[in-house]
Short mmCIF file of C-alpha atoms and ligand atoms in Angstrom, two decimals:
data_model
loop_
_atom_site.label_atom_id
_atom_site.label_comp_id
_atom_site.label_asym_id
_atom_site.label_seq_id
_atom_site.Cartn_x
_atom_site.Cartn_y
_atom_site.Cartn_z
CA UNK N 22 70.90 52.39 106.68
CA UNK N 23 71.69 48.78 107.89
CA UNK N 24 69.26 46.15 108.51
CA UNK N 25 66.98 46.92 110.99
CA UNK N 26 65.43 44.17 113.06
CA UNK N 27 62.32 45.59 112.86
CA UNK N 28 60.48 48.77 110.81
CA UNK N 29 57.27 50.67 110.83
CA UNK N 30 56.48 50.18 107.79
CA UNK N 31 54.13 53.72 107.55
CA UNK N 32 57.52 55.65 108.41
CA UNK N 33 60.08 53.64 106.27
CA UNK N 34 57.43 53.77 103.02
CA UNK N 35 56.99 57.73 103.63
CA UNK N 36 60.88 58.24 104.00
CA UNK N 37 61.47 55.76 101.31
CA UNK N 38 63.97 54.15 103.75
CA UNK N 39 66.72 52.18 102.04
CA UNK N 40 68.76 49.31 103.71
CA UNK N 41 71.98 48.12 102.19
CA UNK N 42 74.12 46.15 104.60
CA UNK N 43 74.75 42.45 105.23
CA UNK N 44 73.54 40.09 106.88
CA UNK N 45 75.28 36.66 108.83
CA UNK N 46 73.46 33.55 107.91
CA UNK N 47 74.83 32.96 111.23
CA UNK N 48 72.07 35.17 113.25
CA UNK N 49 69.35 33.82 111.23
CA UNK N 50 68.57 29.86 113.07
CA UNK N 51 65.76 28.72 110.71
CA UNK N 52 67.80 29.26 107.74
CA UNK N 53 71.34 27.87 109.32
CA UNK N 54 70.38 24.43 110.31
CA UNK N 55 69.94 23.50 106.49
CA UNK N 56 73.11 25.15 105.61
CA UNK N 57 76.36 22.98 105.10
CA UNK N 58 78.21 25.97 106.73
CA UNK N 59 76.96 29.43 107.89
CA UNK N 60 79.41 31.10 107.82
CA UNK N 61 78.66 33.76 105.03
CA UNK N 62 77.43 37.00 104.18
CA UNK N 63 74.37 38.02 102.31
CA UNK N 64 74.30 41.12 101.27
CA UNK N 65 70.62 43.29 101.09
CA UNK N 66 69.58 45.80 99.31
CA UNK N 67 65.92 46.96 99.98
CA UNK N 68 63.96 49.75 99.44
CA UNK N 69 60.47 50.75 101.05
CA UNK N 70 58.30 52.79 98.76
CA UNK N 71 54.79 52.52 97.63
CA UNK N 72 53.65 51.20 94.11
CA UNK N 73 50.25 51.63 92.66
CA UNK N 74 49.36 52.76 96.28
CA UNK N 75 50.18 50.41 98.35
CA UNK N 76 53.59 50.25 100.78
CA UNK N 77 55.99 48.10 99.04
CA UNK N 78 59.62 46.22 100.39
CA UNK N 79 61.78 45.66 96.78
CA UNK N 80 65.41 44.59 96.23
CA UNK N 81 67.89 41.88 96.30
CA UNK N 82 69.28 39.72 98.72
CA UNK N 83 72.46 38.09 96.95
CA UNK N 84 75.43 35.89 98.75
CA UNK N 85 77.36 32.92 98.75
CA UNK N 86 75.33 30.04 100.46
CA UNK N 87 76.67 26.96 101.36
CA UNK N 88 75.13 23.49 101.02
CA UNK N 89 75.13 20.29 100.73
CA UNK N 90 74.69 17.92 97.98
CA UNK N 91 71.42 15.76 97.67
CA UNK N 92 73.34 13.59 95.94
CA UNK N 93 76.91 13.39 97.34
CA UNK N 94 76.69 14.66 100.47
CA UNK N 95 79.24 17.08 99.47
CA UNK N 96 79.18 20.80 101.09
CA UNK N 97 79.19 22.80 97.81
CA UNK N 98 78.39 26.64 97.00
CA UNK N 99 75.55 28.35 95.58
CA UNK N 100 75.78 31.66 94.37
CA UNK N 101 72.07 32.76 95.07
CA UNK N 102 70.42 35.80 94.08
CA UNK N 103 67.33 36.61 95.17
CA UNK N 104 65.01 39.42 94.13
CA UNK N 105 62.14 40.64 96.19
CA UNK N 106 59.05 42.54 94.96
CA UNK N 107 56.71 43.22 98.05
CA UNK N 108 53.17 45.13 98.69
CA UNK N 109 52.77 44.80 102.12
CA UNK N 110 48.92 44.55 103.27
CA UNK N 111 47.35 45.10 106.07
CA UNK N 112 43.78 44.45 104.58
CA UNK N 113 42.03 41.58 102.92
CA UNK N 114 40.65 44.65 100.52
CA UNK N 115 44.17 45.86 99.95
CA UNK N 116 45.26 42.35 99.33
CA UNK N 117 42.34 42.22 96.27
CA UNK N 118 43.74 45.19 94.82
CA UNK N 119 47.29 43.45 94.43
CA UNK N 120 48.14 42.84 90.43
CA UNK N 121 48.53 39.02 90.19
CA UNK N 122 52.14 38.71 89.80
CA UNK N 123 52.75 40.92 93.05
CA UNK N 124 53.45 38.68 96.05
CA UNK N 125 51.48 40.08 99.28
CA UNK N 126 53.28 40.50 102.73
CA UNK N 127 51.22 40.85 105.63
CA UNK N 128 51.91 42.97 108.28
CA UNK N 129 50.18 43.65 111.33
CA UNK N 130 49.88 46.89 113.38
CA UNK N 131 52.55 48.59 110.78
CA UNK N 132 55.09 46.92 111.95
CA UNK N 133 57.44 44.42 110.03
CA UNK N 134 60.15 42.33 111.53
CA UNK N 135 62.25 42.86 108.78
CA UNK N 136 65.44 40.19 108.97
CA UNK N 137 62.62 37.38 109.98
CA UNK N 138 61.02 38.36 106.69
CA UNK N 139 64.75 38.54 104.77
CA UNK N 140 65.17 34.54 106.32
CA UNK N 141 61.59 33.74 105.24
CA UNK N 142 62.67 34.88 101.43
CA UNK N 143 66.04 33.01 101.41
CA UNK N 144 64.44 29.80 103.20
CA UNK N 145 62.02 30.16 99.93
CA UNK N 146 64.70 30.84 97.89
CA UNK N 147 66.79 27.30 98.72
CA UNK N 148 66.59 24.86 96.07
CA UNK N 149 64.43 22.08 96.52
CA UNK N 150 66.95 19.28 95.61
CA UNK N 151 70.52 21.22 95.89
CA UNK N 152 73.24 19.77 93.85
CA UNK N 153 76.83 20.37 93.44
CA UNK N 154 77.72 21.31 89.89
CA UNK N 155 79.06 17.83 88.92
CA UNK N 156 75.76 15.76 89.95
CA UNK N 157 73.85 18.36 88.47
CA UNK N 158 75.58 17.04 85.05
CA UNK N 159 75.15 13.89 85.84
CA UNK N 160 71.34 14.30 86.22
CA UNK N 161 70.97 16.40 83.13
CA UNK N 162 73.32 13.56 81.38
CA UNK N 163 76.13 16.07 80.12
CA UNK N 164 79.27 13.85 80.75
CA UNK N 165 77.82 10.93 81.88
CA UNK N 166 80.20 8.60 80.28
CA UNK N 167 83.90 9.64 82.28
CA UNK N 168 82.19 11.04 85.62
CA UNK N 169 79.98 8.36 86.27
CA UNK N 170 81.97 5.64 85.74
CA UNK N 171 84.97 7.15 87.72
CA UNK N 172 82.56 8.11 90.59
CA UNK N 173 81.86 5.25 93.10
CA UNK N 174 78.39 4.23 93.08
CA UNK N 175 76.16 5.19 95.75
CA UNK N 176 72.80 4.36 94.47
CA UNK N 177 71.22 0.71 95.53
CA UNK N 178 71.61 -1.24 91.65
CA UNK N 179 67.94 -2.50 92.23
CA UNK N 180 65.52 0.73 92.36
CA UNK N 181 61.66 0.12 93.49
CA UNK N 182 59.70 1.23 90.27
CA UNK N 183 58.08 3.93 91.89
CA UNK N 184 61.31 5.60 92.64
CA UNK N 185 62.57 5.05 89.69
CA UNK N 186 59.67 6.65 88.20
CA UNK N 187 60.03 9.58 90.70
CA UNK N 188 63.63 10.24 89.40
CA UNK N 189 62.30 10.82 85.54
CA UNK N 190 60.07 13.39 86.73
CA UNK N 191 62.36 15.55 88.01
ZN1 ZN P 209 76.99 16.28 94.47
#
């Protein structure tokens, strides 16, 4: 079954509905404007089911995203996989009975808009700071000597201390 825009969550968790299709990162707007390109696919698998009682959304969302650099500037790729493990609740009570390393969904009046909630997970699932593979080295030091010195330096020579101090935090 594709991706639905929207599902009733009673009747997709008693049929044990199962989506597999894609999705454009170009029909999803949150997620788009912080993308270097949206031009990609993500594909989705989910499946609605109920675990230890309660109606549950699990599966991947995997794709090629493309961003830019923190660092550079440079539009790069990120291969991102991202799993999901649902309960959805309806109930504050229902919510209390969740296991602690379940993440609760709400949903109201059984229904579930379910590509707003697929954006939702992928806007989570961005890196904070992205970074192409080569300033990711450079942060983490691995070849610092050749690529540094050969790329042109973008970073003010005189840091406030407090930045500075940011930067070995990370
Ligand atoms: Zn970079």
């Amino acid at each position: 079954m594709p991706i639905p825009q929207k599902i009733r969550v009673s009747t997709a968790v008693n049929r044990r509905e199962h989506y597999v299709g894609e999705l454009a990162l170009s029909t999803l707007p949150k997620l788009s404007g912080l993308l270097a390109d949206d031009a990609s696919v993500m594909q989705v698998d989910l499946l609605a089911c109920k675990i230890i009682g309660l109606p549950a959304l699990t599966g991947v969302v995997e794709g090629p995203l493309k961003l830019e650099c923190s660092r550079c500037n440079k539009p790069y790729q990120l291969g991102l996989r991202h799993e999901l493990d649902l309960r959805l609740v309806s109930s504050e009570e229902e919510e209390q009975r969740l296991m602690q390393d379940c993440e609760p969904y709400w949903v109201q009046d059984d229904e579930l808009a379910l590509r707003d909630l697929l954006e939702d997970e992928l806007l989570l699932a961005l890196p904070m700071l992205p970074r192409c593979d080569s300033c990711e080295n450079i942060v983490n030091g691995i070849g610092a000597g050749a690529t540094e010195s050969a790329a042109p330096k973008q970073e003010p020579r005189r840091e406030n201390p407090f930045a500075a101090l940011k930067k070995f935090k990370l």
